[in-house]
């Protein structure tokens, strides 16, 4: 049985945690991971008690306590970090980014001097639907842009046409991913966060129609009152169809 010692270790108040993920990103030992949208100490032996995570928490959800716990294990930390990206990479931690896309008078690669380059209009991370924390604060009252993976590559101005103005981008593949899980997750997000609008973007190929069906089914399940827009993109990149409607259940 592992011997325990009394030492300083972090404690996390789940009620205060808003799921931003900044603490997990700041922890160089991988002691904190986001689980079900909340920060958790995954192993006492990973925590060195230095507290890099505390300064990053905007909600005051992390504090120190002196208690009996497993001692810090540097070798265990090295093994944990070596496998971190297969079990909870810090790059998947939820975050929101402020500001709108802006024009810059710098030439893009291969373009003449004076051409305009636009910065990213992406305002949330991650974007993969399977990785989105269901309690991420940026989801509340948002405009959700739910896009099939291929649409961002096919459309030449995906950012300029569909993102910006604080829209939240969620992406997935209705054919290769678990469409049923996506539908259920979207229904929970809509029920919990009352988005004001949803735009679904899909390709013209038949398999991509599954994205439309799962989004509309999620809206019906959540009984979400919102403005809904469906956009179909051609393989060549142009916009083929755009339809808008309003869902009102109350």
Coordinates of N, CA, C and O in Angstrom, one line a residue, residues 76-186:
X76 N 6.2 9.4 -12.3 CA 4.8 9.2 -12.7 C 4.4 10.3 -13.5 O 3.6 10.2 -14.5
X77 N 4.9 11.5 -13.2 CA 4.5 12.7 -14.0 C 5.0 12.6 -15.4 O 4.3 12.9 -16.4
X78 N 6.3 12.1 -15.5 CA 6.9 12.0 -16.9 C 6.1 11.0 -17.7 O 5.8 11.3 -18.9
X79 N 5.6 9.9 -17.1 CA 4.8 8.9 -17.9 C 3.5 9.5 -18.2 O 2.9 9.3 -19.3
X80 N 2.9 10.3 -17.3 CA 1.6 10.9 -17.5 C 1.7 11.9 -18.7 O 0.8 11.9 -19.6
X81 N 2.7 12.7 -18.7 CA 2.8 13.7 -19.7 C 3.1 13.1 -21.1 O 2.7 13.6 -22.1
X82 N 3.8 12.0 -21.1 CA 4.1 11.3 -22.4 C 2.8 10.8 -23.0 O 2.8 10.7 -24.2
X83 N 1.8 10.5 -22.2 CA 0.6 9.9 -22.8 C -0.6 10.9 -22.7 O -1.7 10.6 -23.0
X84 N -0.3 12.2 -22.4 CA -1.3 13.2 -22.1 C -2.2 13.4 -23.4 O -3.4 13.6 -23.3
X85 N -1.6 13.5 -24.5 CA -2.3 13.9 -25.7 C -3.3 12.8 -26.2 O -4.1 13.0 -27.0
X86 N -3.1 11.6 -25.7 CA -4.0 10.5 -26.0 C -5.1 10.4 -25.0 O -6.1 9.7 -25.2
X87 N -5.0 11.1 -23.9 CA -6.0 10.9 -22.8 C -6.6 12.3 -22.3 O -7.5 12.3 -21.5
X88 N -6.1 13.4 -22.9 CA -6.7 14.6 -22.4 C -5.7 15.8 -22.7 O -5.2 16.4 -21.8
X89 N -5.4 16.0 -23.9 CA -4.4 17.0 -24.3 C -4.8 18.4 -23.9 O -5.9 18.8 -24.1
X90 N -3.8 19.2 -23.3 CA -4.2 20.5 -22.9 C -4.7 21.4 -24.0 O -5.4 22.3 -23.8
X91 N -4.3 21.0 -25.3 CA -4.8 21.8 -26.4 C -6.3 21.7 -26.6 O -6.8 22.5 -27.5
X92 N -6.9 20.8 -25.9 CA -8.4 20.7 -26.1 C -9.1 21.4 -25.1 O -10.4 21.4 -25.0
X93 N -8.5 22.2 -24.2 CA -9.1 22.9 -23.1 C -10.0 24.0 -23.7 O -9.6 24.7 -24.6
X94 N -11.2 24.2 -23.1 CA -12.1 25.2 -23.6 C -11.6 26.6 -23.3 O -11.1 26.9 -22.3
X95 N -11.7 27.4 -24.3 CA -11.4 28.8 -24.2 C -12.1 29.7 -25.2 O -12.6 29.2 -26.2
X96 N -12.3 30.9 -24.8 CA -13.0 31.8 -25.8 C -12.0 32.9 -26.1 O -11.1 33.3 -25.3
X97 N -12.1 33.5 -27.3 CA -11.1 34.5 -27.8 C -12.0 35.7 -28.1 O -13.0 35.6 -28.8
X98 N -11.5 36.9 -27.7 CA -12.3 38.1 -28.0 C -11.9 38.8 -29.3 O -10.9 38.5 -29.9
X99 N -12.8 39.7 -29.7 CA -12.5 40.5 -30.9 C -13.1 39.9 -32.1 O -13.4 38.8 -32.2
X100 N -13.2 40.7 -33.2 CA -13.7 40.3 -34.5 C -12.5 40.2 -35.4 O -11.4 40.8 -35.2
X101 N -12.7 39.5 -36.6 CA -11.7 39.5 -37.6 C -11.4 40.9 -38.1 O -12.3 41.7 -38.2
X102 N -10.2 41.2 -38.4 CA -9.8 42.5 -38.8 C -9.0 42.4 -40.1 O -8.3 41.4 -40.3
X103 N -9.1 43.4 -40.9 CA -8.4 43.5 -42.2 C -7.0 44.0 -41.9 O -6.8 45.0 -41.1
X104 N -6.0 43.4 -42.5 CA -4.6 43.9 -42.3 C -4.0 44.1 -43.6 O -4.2 43.3 -44.6
X105 N -3.3 45.2 -43.8 CA -2.7 45.6 -45.0 C -1.3 44.9 -45.2 O -0.3 45.5 -45.3
X106 N -1.4 43.6 -45.2 CA -0.2 42.8 -45.4 C -0.5 41.8 -46.5 O -1.6 41.1 -46.5
X107 N 0.4 41.5 -47.4 CA 0.1 40.6 -48.5 C 0.2 39.1 -48.0 O 1.1 38.8 -47.4
X108 N -0.8 38.3 -48.3 CA -0.8 36.9 -48.1 C 0.3 36.3 -48.9 O 0.8 36.9 -49.9
X109 N 0.7 35.1 -48.5 CA 1.7 34.4 -49.3 C 1.3 34.2 -50.8 O 0.1 33.8 -51.0
X110 N 2.1 34.6 -51.7 CA 1.8 34.4 -53.1 C 0.9 35.5 -53.7 O 0.5 35.4 -54.8
X111 N 0.6 36.5 -52.9 CA -0.3 37.6 -53.4 C 0.5 38.9 -53.5 O 1.5 39.1 -52.8
X112 N 0.0 39.8 -54.4 CA 0.8 41.0 -54.6 C 0.7 41.9 -53.4 O -0.2 41.8 -52.6
X113 N 1.6 42.9 -53.3 CA 1.6 43.9 -52.2 C 0.3 44.7 -52.3 O -0.2 45.0 -53.3
X114 N -0.2 44.9 -51.1 CA -1.5 45.7 -51.0 C -2.7 44.8 -50.9 O -3.8 45.4 -50.7
X115 N -2.5 43.5 -51.1 CA -3.7 42.6 -50.9 C -4.1 42.6 -49.5 O -3.3 42.9 -48.6
X116 N -5.3 42.2 -49.2 CA -5.8 42.2 -47.8 C -5.8 40.8 -47.3 O -6.2 39.8 -47.9
X117 N -5.3 40.6 -46.1 CA -5.4 39.3 -45.4 C -6.2 39.5 -44.1 O -6.1 40.4 -43.4
X118 N -7.2 38.5 -43.9 CA -8.0 38.6 -42.8 C -7.6 37.7 -41.7 O -7.2 36.5 -42.0
X119 N -7.6 38.1 -40.4 CA -7.3 37.2 -39.3 C -8.4 36.3 -39.1 O -9.5 36.5 -39.5
X120 N -8.2 35.3 -38.2 CA -9.2 34.3 -37.9 C -10.4 35.0 -37.2 O -10.2 35.9 -36.3
X121 N -11.6 34.6 -37.5 CA -12.8 35.1 -36.8 C -13.2 34.1 -35.8 O -14.3 34.2 -35.2
X122 N -12.4 33.0 -35.6 CA -12.8 32.0 -34.6 C -12.8 32.5 -33.2 O -11.8 33.2 -32.8
X123 N -13.8 32.3 -32.4 CA -13.9 32.9 -31.1 C -14.1 31.8 -30.0 O -14.4 32.2 -28.8
X124 N -13.9 30.6 -30.3 CA -13.9 29.5 -29.2 C -13.0 28.4 -29.6 O -12.6 28.2 -30.8
X125 N -12.5 27.7 -28.6 CA -11.7 26.5 -28.8 C -12.0 25.6 -27.6 O -12.1 26.0 -26.5
X126 N -12.1 24.3 -27.9 CA -12.0 23.6 -29.2 C -13.3 23.8 -30.1 O -14.2 24.4 -29.6
X127 N -13.2 23.3 -31.3 CA -14.3 23.4 -32.2 C -14.9 22.1 -32.5 O -16.1 22.0 -32.9
X128 N -14.2 21.0 -32.3 CA -14.7 19.7 -32.5 C -15.8 19.4 -31.5 O -15.7 19.5 -30.3
X129 N -17.0 19.0 -32.1 CA -18.2 18.9 -31.2 C -18.0 17.9 -30.1 O -18.5 18.0 -29.0
X130 N -17.2 16.8 -30.4 CA -17.0 15.8 -29.4 C -16.2 16.3 -28.2 O -16.2 15.8 -27.1
X131 N -15.4 17.4 -28.4 CA -14.6 18.0 -27.4 C -15.2 19.2 -26.6 O -14.6 19.6 -25.6
X132 N -16.3 19.7 -27.1 CA -16.8 20.9 -26.5 C -17.4 20.6 -25.1 O -18.2 19.7 -24.9
X133 N -16.9 21.3 -24.1 CA -17.5 21.1 -22.7 C -18.9 21.6 -22.7 O -19.2 22.7 -23.2
X134 N -19.8 20.8 -22.2 CA -21.3 21.2 -22.3 C -21.6 22.3 -21.4 O -22.7 23.0 -21.6
X135 N -20.7 22.7 -20.4 CA -21.0 23.8 -19.6 C -20.1 25.0 -19.9 O -20.0 25.9 -19.0
X136 N -19.5 25.0 -21.0 CA -18.6 26.1 -21.4 C -19.4 27.4 -21.4 O -20.5 27.5 -22.0
X137 N -19.0 28.5 -20.7 CA -19.8 29.7 -20.5 C -20.1 30.4 -21.8 O -21.1 31.1 -21.9
X138 N -19.2 30.2 -22.8 CA -19.5 30.9 -24.1 C -20.7 30.4 -24.9 O -21.1 31.0 -25.9
X139 N -21.2 29.3 -24.4 CA -22.4 28.7 -25.1 C -23.7 29.4 -24.8 O -24.6 29.4 -25.5
X140 N -23.7 30.0 -23.6 CA -25.0 30.6 -23.1 C -25.5 31.8 -24.0 O -24.7 32.7 -24.3
X141 N -26.7 31.6 -24.5 CA -27.3 32.7 -25.3 C -26.6 32.9 -26.6 O -26.7 34.0 -27.2
X142 N -25.8 32.0 -27.1 CA -25.0 32.2 -28.3 C -25.7 32.0 -29.6 O -26.8 31.5 -29.7
X143 N -25.0 32.3 -30.7 CA -25.3 31.9 -32.0 C -24.4 30.7 -32.4 O -23.2 30.9 -32.6
X144 N -25.0 29.5 -32.4 CA -24.2 28.3 -32.8 C -24.1 28.2 -34.3 O -25.1 28.1 -35.0
X145 N -22.8 28.0 -34.7 CA -22.6 27.7 -36.1 C -22.1 26.2 -36.1 O -21.0 25.9 -35.7
X146 N -23.0 25.3 -36.6 CA -22.7 23.9 -36.5 C -22.4 23.4 -38.0 O -23.3 23.4 -38.8
X147 N -21.1 23.1 -38.2 CA -20.7 22.9 -39.6 C -20.1 21.5 -39.8 O -19.4 21.0 -38.9
X148 N -20.4 20.9 -40.9 CA -19.7 19.7 -41.3 C -18.3 20.0 -41.6 O -17.9 21.1 -42.1
X149 N -17.4 19.1 -41.2 CA -16.0 19.3 -41.3 C -15.5 19.9 -42.7 O -14.8 20.8 -42.8
X150 N -16.0 19.3 -43.8 CA -15.6 19.6 -45.1 C -15.9 21.0 -45.5 O -15.3 21.6 -46.4
X151 N -17.0 21.5 -45.0 CA -17.5 22.8 -45.4 C -16.5 24.0 -45.3 O -16.4 24.9 -46.1
X152 N -15.7 23.9 -44.2 CA -14.7 25.0 -44.0 C -13.6 24.9 -45.0 O -13.0 26.0 -45.3
X153 N -13.3 23.8 -45.6 CA -12.3 23.7 -46.6 C -12.9 24.0 -48.0 O -12.2 24.6 -48.8
X154 N -14.1 23.7 -48.2 CA -14.7 23.9 -49.5 C -15.1 25.4 -49.7 O -14.9 25.9 -50.8
X155 N -15.6 26.1 -48.7 CA -16.0 27.5 -48.9 C -14.8 28.4 -48.8 O -14.0 28.3 -47.8
X156 N -14.5 29.2 -49.7 CA -13.3 30.1 -49.8 C -13.3 31.1 -48.7 O -12.2 31.7 -48.4
X157 N -14.4 31.5 -48.1 CA -14.4 32.5 -47.1 C -15.3 32.1 -45.9 O -16.2 32.8 -45.5
X158 N -15.0 31.0 -45.4 CA -15.8 30.4 -44.3 C -15.9 31.3 -43.1 O -16.9 31.6 -42.6
X159 N -14.7 31.9 -42.7 CA -14.7 32.8 -41.6 C -15.5 34.0 -41.8 O -16.3 34.5 -41.0
X160 N -15.2 34.7 -43.0 CA -15.9 35.9 -43.3 C -17.4 35.8 -43.4 O -18.1 36.7 -43.1
X161 N -17.8 34.7 -44.0 CA -19.2 34.5 -44.3 C -20.1 33.9 -43.1 O -21.2 34.2 -43.0
X162 N -19.4 33.1 -42.3 CA -20.2 32.4 -41.3 C -19.8 32.7 -39.8 O -20.6 32.4 -38.9
X163 N -18.6 33.2 -39.6 CA -18.2 33.4 -38.2 C -18.2 34.9 -37.9 O -18.8 35.7 -38.6
X164 N -17.5 35.3 -36.9 CA -17.6 36.8 -36.5 C -18.8 37.0 -35.6 O -19.7 36.2 -35.4
X165 N -18.8 38.2 -35.0 CA -19.9 38.7 -34.1 C -20.1 37.7 -33.0 O -21.3 37.5 -32.5
X166 N -19.0 37.1 -32.5 CA -19.1 36.2 -31.3 C -19.8 34.9 -31.6 O -20.1 34.2 -30.6
X167 N -20.0 34.5 -32.8 CA -20.6 33.2 -33.1 C -19.7 32.1 -32.5 O -18.5 32.2 -32.6
X168 N -20.3 31.0 -32.1 CA -19.6 29.8 -31.6 C -19.6 28.7 -32.6 O -20.7 28.3 -33.1
X169 N -18.4 28.3 -33.0 CA -18.3 27.3 -34.1 C -18.1 25.9 -33.5 O -17.3 25.6 -32.7
X170 N -19.0 25.0 -34.0 CA -18.9 23.5 -33.6 C -18.8 22.7 -34.9 O -19.6 23.0 -35.8
X171 N -17.9 21.8 -35.0 CA -17.7 21.0 -36.2 C -17.7 19.5 -35.9 O -17.3 19.0 -34.9
X172 N -18.1 18.8 -37.0 CA -18.1 17.3 -36.9 C -18.5 16.7 -38.2 O -18.9 17.4 -39.2
X173 N -18.3 15.4 -38.3 CA -18.7 14.7 -39.6 C -19.9 13.8 -39.3 O -19.7 12.8 -38.5
X174 N -21.0 14.0 -39.9 CA -22.2 13.1 -39.6 C -22.0 11.7 -40.1 O -22.8 10.8 -39.7
X175 N -21.1 11.4 -41.0 CA -20.9 10.1 -41.5 C -19.8 9.3 -40.7 O -20.0 8.2 -40.4
X176 N -18.7 9.9 -40.5 CA -17.6 9.2 -39.8 C -17.6 9.3 -38.3 O -17.1 8.4 -37.6
X177 N -18.3 10.3 -37.7 CA -18.4 10.4 -36.3 C -19.7 9.8 -35.8 O -20.5 9.3 -36.6
X178 N -19.9 9.8 -34.5 CA -21.1 9.2 -33.9 C -22.3 10.2 -34.0 O -22.4 11.1 -33.1
X179 N -23.1 10.1 -35.0 CA -24.1 11.1 -35.2 C -25.1 11.1 -34.0 O -25.7 12.2 -33.6
X180 N -25.4 9.9 -33.5 CA -26.4 9.9 -32.4 C -25.9 10.6 -31.2 O -26.6 11.3 -30.5
X181 N -24.6 10.4 -30.9 CA -24.0 11.1 -29.7 C -24.0 12.6 -30.0 O -24.2 13.4 -29.0
X182 N -23.7 13.0 -31.2 CA -23.8 14.5 -31.5 C -25.2 15.0 -31.3 O -25.3 16.1 -30.7
X183 N -26.1 14.3 -31.8 CA -27.5 14.8 -31.6 C -27.9 14.9 -30.2 O -28.4 15.9 -29.7
X184 N -27.5 13.9 -29.3 CA -27.9 14.0 -27.9 C -27.1 15.1 -27.2 O -27.7 15.8 -26.3
X185 N -25.9 15.3 -27.6 CA -25.1 16.4 -26.9 C -25.6 17.7 -27.3 O -25.7 18.6 -26.4
X186 N -25.9 17.9 -28.6 CA -26.5 19.2 -29.0 C -27.8 19.5 -28.3 O -28.1 20.6 -27.9

